[in-house]
Tab-separated table of C-alpha atoms in Angstrom:
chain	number	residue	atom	x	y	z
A	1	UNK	CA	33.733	-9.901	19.632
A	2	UNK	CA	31.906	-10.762	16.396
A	3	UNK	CA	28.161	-10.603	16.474
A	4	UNK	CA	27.016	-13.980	15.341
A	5	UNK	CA	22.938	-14.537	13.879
A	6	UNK	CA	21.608	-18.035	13.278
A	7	UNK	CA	19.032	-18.410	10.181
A	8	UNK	CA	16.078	-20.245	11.986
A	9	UNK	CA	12.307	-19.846	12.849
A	10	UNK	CA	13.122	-16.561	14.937
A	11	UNK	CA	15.023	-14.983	11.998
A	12	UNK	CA	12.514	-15.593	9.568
A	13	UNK	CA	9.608	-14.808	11.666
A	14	UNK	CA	11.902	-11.317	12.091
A	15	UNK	CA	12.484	-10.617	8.302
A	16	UNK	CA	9.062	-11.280	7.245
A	17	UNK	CA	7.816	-8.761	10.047
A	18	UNK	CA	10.243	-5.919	8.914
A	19	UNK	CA	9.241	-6.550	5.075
A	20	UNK	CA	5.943	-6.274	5.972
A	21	UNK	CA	6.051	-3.345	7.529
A	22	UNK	CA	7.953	-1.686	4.918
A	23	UNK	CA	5.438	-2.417	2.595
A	24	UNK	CA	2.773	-0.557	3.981
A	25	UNK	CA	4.709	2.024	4.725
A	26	UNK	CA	5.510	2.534	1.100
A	27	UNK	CA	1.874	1.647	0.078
A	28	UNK	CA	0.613	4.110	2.428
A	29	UNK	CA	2.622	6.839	2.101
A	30	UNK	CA	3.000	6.862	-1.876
A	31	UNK	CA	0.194	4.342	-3.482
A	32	UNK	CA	-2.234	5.486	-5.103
A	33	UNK	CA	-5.501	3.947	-2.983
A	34	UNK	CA	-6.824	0.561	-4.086
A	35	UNK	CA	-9.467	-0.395	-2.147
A	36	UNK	CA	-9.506	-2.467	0.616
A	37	UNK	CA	-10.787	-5.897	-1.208
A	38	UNK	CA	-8.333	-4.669	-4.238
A	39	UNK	CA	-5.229	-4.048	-1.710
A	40	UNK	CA	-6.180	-7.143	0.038
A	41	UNK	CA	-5.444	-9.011	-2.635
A	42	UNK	CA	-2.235	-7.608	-3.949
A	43	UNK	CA	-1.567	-8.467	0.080
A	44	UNK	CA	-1.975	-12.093	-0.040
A	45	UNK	CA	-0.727	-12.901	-3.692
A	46	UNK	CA	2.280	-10.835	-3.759
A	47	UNK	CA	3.186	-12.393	-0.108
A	48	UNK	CA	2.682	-15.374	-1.723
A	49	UNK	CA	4.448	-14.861	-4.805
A	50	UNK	CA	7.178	-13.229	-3.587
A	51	UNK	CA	7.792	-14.696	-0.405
A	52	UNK	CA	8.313	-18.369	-1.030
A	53	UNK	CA	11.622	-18.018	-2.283
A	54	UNK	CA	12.738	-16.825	1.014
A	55	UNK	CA	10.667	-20.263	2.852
A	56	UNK	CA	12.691	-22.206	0.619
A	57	UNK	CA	15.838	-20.125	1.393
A	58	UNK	CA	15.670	-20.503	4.813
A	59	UNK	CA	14.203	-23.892	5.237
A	60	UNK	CA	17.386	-25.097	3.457
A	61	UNK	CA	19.975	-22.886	5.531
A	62	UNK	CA	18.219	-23.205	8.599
A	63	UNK	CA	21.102	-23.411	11.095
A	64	UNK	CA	23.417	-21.194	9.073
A	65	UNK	CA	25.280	-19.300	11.375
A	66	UNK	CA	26.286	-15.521	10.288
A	67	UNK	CA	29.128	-13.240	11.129
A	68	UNK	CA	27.362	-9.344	10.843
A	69	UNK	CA	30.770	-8.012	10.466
A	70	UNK	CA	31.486	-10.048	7.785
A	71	UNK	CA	27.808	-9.415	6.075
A	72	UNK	CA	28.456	-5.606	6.728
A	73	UNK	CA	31.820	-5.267	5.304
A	74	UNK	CA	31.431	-7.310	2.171
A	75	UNK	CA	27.847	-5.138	2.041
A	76	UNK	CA	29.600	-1.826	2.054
A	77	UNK	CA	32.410	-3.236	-0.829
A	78	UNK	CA	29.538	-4.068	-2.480
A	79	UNK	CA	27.867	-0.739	-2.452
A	80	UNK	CA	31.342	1.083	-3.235
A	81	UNK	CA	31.612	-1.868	-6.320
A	82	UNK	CA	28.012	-0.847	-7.509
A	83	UNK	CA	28.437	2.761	-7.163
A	84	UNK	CA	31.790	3.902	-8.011
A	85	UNK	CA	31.376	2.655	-12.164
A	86	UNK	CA	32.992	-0.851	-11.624
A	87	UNK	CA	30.554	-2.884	-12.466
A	88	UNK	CA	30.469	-1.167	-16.050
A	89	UNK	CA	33.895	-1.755	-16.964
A	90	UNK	CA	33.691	-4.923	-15.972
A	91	UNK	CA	30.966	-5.283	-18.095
A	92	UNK	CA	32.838	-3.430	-20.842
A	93	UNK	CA	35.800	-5.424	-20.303
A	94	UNK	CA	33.351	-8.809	-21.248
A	95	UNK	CA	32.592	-7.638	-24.341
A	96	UNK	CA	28.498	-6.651	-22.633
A	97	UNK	CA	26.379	-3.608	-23.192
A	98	UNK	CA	25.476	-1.896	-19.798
A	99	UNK	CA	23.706	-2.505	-17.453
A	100	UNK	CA	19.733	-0.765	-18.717
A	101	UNK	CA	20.355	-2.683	-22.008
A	102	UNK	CA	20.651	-6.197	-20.513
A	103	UNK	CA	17.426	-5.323	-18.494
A	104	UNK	CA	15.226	-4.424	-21.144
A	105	UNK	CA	16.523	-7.100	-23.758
A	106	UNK	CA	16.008	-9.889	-20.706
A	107	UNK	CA	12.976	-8.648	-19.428
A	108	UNK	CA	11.743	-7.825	-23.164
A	109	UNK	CA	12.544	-11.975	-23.604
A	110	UNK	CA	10.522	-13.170	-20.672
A	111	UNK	CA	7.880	-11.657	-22.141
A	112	UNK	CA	8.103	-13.742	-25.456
A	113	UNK	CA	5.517	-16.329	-26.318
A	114	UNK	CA	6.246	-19.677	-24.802
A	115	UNK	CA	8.671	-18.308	-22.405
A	116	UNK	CA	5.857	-16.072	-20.288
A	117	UNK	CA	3.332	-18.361	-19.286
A	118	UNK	CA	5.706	-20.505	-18.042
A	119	UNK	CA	7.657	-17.843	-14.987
A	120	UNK	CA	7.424	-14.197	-15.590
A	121	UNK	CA	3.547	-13.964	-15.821
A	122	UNK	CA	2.840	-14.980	-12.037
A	123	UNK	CA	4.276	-11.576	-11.364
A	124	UNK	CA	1.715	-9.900	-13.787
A	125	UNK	CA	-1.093	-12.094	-12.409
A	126	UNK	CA	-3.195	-8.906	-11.037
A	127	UNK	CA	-2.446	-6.692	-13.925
A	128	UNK	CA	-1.117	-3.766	-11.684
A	129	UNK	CA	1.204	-3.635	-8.845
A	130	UNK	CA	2.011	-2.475	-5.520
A	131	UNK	CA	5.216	-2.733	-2.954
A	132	UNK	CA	3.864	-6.169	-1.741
A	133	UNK	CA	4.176	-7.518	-5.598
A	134	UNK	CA	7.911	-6.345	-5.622
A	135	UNK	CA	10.831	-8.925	-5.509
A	136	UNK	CA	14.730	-8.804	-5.402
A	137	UNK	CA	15.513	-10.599	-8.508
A	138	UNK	CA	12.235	-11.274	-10.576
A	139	UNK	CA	9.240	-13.429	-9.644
A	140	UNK	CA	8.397	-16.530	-11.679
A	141	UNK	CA	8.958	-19.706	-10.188
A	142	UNK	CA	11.142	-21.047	-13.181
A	143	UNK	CA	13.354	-17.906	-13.776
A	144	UNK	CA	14.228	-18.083	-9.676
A	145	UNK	CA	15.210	-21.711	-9.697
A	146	UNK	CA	19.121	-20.618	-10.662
A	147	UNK	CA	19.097	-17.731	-8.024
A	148	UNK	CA	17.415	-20.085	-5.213
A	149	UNK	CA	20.680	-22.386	-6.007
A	150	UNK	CA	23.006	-19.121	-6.084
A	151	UNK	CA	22.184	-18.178	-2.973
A	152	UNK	CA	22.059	-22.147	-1.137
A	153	UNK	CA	24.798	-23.796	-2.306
A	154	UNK	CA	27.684	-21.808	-1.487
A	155	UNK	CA	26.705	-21.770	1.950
A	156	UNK	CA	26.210	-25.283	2.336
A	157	UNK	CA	29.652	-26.279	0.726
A	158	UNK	CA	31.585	-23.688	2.354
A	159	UNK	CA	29.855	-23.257	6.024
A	160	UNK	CA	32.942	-22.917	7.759
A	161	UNK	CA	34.020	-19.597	6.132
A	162	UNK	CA	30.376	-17.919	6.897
A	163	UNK	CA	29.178	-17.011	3.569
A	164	UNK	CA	25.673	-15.459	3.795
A	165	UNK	CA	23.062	-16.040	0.875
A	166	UNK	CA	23.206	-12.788	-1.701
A	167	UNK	CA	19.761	-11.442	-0.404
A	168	UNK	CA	20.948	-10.165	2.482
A	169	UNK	CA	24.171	-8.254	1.232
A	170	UNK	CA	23.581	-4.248	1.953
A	171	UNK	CA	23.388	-4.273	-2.231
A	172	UNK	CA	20.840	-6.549	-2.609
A	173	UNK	CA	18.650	-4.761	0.714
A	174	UNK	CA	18.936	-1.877	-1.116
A	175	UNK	CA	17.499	-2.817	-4.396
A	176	UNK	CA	14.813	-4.508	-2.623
A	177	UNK	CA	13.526	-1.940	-0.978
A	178	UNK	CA	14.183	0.547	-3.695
A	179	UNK	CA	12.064	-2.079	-5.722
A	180	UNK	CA	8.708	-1.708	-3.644
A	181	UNK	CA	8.615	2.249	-4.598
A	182	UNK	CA	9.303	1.146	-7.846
A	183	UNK	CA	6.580	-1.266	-7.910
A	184	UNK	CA	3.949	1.637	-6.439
A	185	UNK	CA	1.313	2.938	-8.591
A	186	UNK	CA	2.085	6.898	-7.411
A	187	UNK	CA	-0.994	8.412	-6.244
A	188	UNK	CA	-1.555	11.700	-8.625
A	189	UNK	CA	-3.199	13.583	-5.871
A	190	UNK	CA	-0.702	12.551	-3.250
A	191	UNK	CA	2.712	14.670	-1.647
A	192	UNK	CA	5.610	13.157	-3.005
A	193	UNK	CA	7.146	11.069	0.333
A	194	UNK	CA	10.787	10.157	-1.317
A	195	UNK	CA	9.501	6.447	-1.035
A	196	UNK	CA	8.477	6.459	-4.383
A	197	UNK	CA	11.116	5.712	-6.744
A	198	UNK	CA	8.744	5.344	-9.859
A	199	UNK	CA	6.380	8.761	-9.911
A	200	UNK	CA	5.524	8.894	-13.128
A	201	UNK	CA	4.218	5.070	-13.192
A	202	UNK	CA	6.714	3.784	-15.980
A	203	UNK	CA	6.876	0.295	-14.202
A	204	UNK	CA	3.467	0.299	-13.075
A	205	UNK	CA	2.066	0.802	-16.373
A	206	UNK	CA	4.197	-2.056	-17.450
A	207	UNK	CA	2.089	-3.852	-15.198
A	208	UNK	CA	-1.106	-3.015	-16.789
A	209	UNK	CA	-0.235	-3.076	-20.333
A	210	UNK	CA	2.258	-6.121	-20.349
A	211	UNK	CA	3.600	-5.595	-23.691
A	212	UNK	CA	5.458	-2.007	-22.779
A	213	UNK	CA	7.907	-0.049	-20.518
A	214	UNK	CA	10.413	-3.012	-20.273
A	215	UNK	CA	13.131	-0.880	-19.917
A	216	UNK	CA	13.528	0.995	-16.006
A	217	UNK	CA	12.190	4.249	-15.092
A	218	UNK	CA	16.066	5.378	-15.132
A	219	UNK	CA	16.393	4.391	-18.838
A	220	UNK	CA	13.132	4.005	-20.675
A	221	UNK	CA	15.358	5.583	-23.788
A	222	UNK	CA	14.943	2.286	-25.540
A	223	UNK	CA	11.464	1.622	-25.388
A	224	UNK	CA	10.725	4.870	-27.251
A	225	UNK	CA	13.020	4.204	-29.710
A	226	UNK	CA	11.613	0.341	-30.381
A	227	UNK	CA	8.342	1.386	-29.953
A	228	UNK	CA	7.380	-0.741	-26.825
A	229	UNK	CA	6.639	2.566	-24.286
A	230	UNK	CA	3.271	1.836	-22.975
A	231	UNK	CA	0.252	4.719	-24.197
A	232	UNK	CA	0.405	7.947	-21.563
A	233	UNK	CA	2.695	10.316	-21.242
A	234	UNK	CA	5.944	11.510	-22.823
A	235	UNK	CA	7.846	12.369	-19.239
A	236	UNK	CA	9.848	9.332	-17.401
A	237	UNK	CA	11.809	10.783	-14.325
A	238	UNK	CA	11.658	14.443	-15.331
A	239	UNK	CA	12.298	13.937	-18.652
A	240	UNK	CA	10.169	14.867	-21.683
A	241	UNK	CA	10.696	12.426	-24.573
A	242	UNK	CA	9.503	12.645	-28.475
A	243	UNK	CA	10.503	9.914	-31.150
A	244	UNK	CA	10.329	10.546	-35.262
A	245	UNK	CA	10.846	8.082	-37.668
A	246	UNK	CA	12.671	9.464	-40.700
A	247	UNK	CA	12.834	6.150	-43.341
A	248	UNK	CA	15.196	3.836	-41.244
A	249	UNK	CA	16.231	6.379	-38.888
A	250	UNK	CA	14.639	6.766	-35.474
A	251	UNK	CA	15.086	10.390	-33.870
A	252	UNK	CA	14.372	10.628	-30.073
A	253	UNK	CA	15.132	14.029	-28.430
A	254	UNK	CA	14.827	13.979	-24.619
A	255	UNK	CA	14.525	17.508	-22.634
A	256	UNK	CA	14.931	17.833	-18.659
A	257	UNK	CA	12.129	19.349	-17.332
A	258	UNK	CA	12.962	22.752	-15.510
A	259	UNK	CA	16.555	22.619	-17.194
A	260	UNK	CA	18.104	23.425	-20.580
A	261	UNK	CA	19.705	20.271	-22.039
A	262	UNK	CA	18.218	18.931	-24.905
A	263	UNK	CA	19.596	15.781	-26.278
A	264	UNK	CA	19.267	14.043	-29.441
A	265	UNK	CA	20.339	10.180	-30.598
């Protein structure tokens, strides 16, 4: 028999819960401490700021009825789609660069005058972050407003076939949650727990100097070579990076830490 779930009160009640808790496990196992009026706050505003898209999610499904084994299985294609290159060909194939270079030039653009105020700066509102200011997608009311209707309206034209919004694919879980130890300010003093996916504070720093680190911790390559990486350190994810400007040419040699490659572009 196929396990069916209902999106109502009890569900959201549920997911809410189980994000919660997540969150302070990742805070306290990885943050660096804030302070409890300090922590409070990133608390309420980043519940607030990144939990309203779900109220408006599920006040406007509420009643859509699920099939898990259809959410799993599409989930784990998903996964095997995201992991096994395909989603870089395809990109290839439409003529786009990958995947870190459509990050940083988007992000780098909600950043621009005139465009900022307007979304992306309610996520920057505290000027630093923790894994209750994290989101799936990006957190500014404006910039949402197409993924709200991405996830809604297929499911309301085509109830019958049990399409599930995009935020709860296996994917999308596991960027979320990968996305709260990204958005942790790593304690220096603390043991590494494997919850924090951002130890050397690329993306927090981001948060505190809004101008840098656009780029993700996985490939901060092109904010050293434009000149946006935020003051601090040269190492992002175990690797050491220098940058020399030679006339119109930009040099940036990147060593692994603890291994022998050197690379140069």
């Amino acid at each position: 028999p196929t396990f069916i779930f209902t999106i109502d009160a009890n569900f959201a009640v549920g997911f809410f819960a189980v994000d919660f808790v997540l969150n302070c496990l990742v805070y306290f196992s990885s943050s660096e401490p804030f302070g409890f009026k300090r922590f409070l706050k990133h608390v309420l505003y980043g519940t607030l700021n990144t939990k309203t898209y779900f109220l408006i999610i599920f006040s406007s499904l509420s009643g859509l009825k699920i099939s898990f084994t259809t959410a799993f299985l599409t989930g784990l294609l998903n996964l095997h789609f995201a992991s096994s290159g395909s989603r870089s060909y395809l990109l290839r194939l439409m003529g786009l660069p990958s995947f870190p270079i459509l990050f940083y030039c988007e992000h780098r653009l909600g950043h621009c005058p005139g465009v900022y105020p307007h979304a992306h700066k309610q996520h920057h509102y505290l000027h630093d972050t923790t894994s209750f200011d994290a989101h799936i997608y990006g957190s500014g009311m404006n910039e949402e407003y197409f993924w709200v209707l991405a996830e809604i309206v297929p499911c309301l034209l085509s109830p019958e076939v049990t399409l599930f919004p995009y935020f709860l694919n296996l994917e999308t879980l596991k960027i979320s949650w990968t996305n709260k130890g990204g958005h942790t300010r790593s304690d220096p003093v603390g043991v590494v727990s494997g919850l924090d996916y951002d130890q050397d504070n690329f993306h927090a720093d981001h948060h505190t100097q809004h101008n840098s680190n656009f780029g993700s911790a996985d490939f901060p390559l092109l904010d050293f070579y434009f000149g946006t990486k935020a003051k601090g350190g040269q190492v992002v994810d175990d690797v050491e990076y220098h940058m020399e400007r030679r006339g119109g040419n930009v040099d940036v040699t990147m060593n692994i830490i603890g291994g022998v490659s050197n690379v140069k572009t």
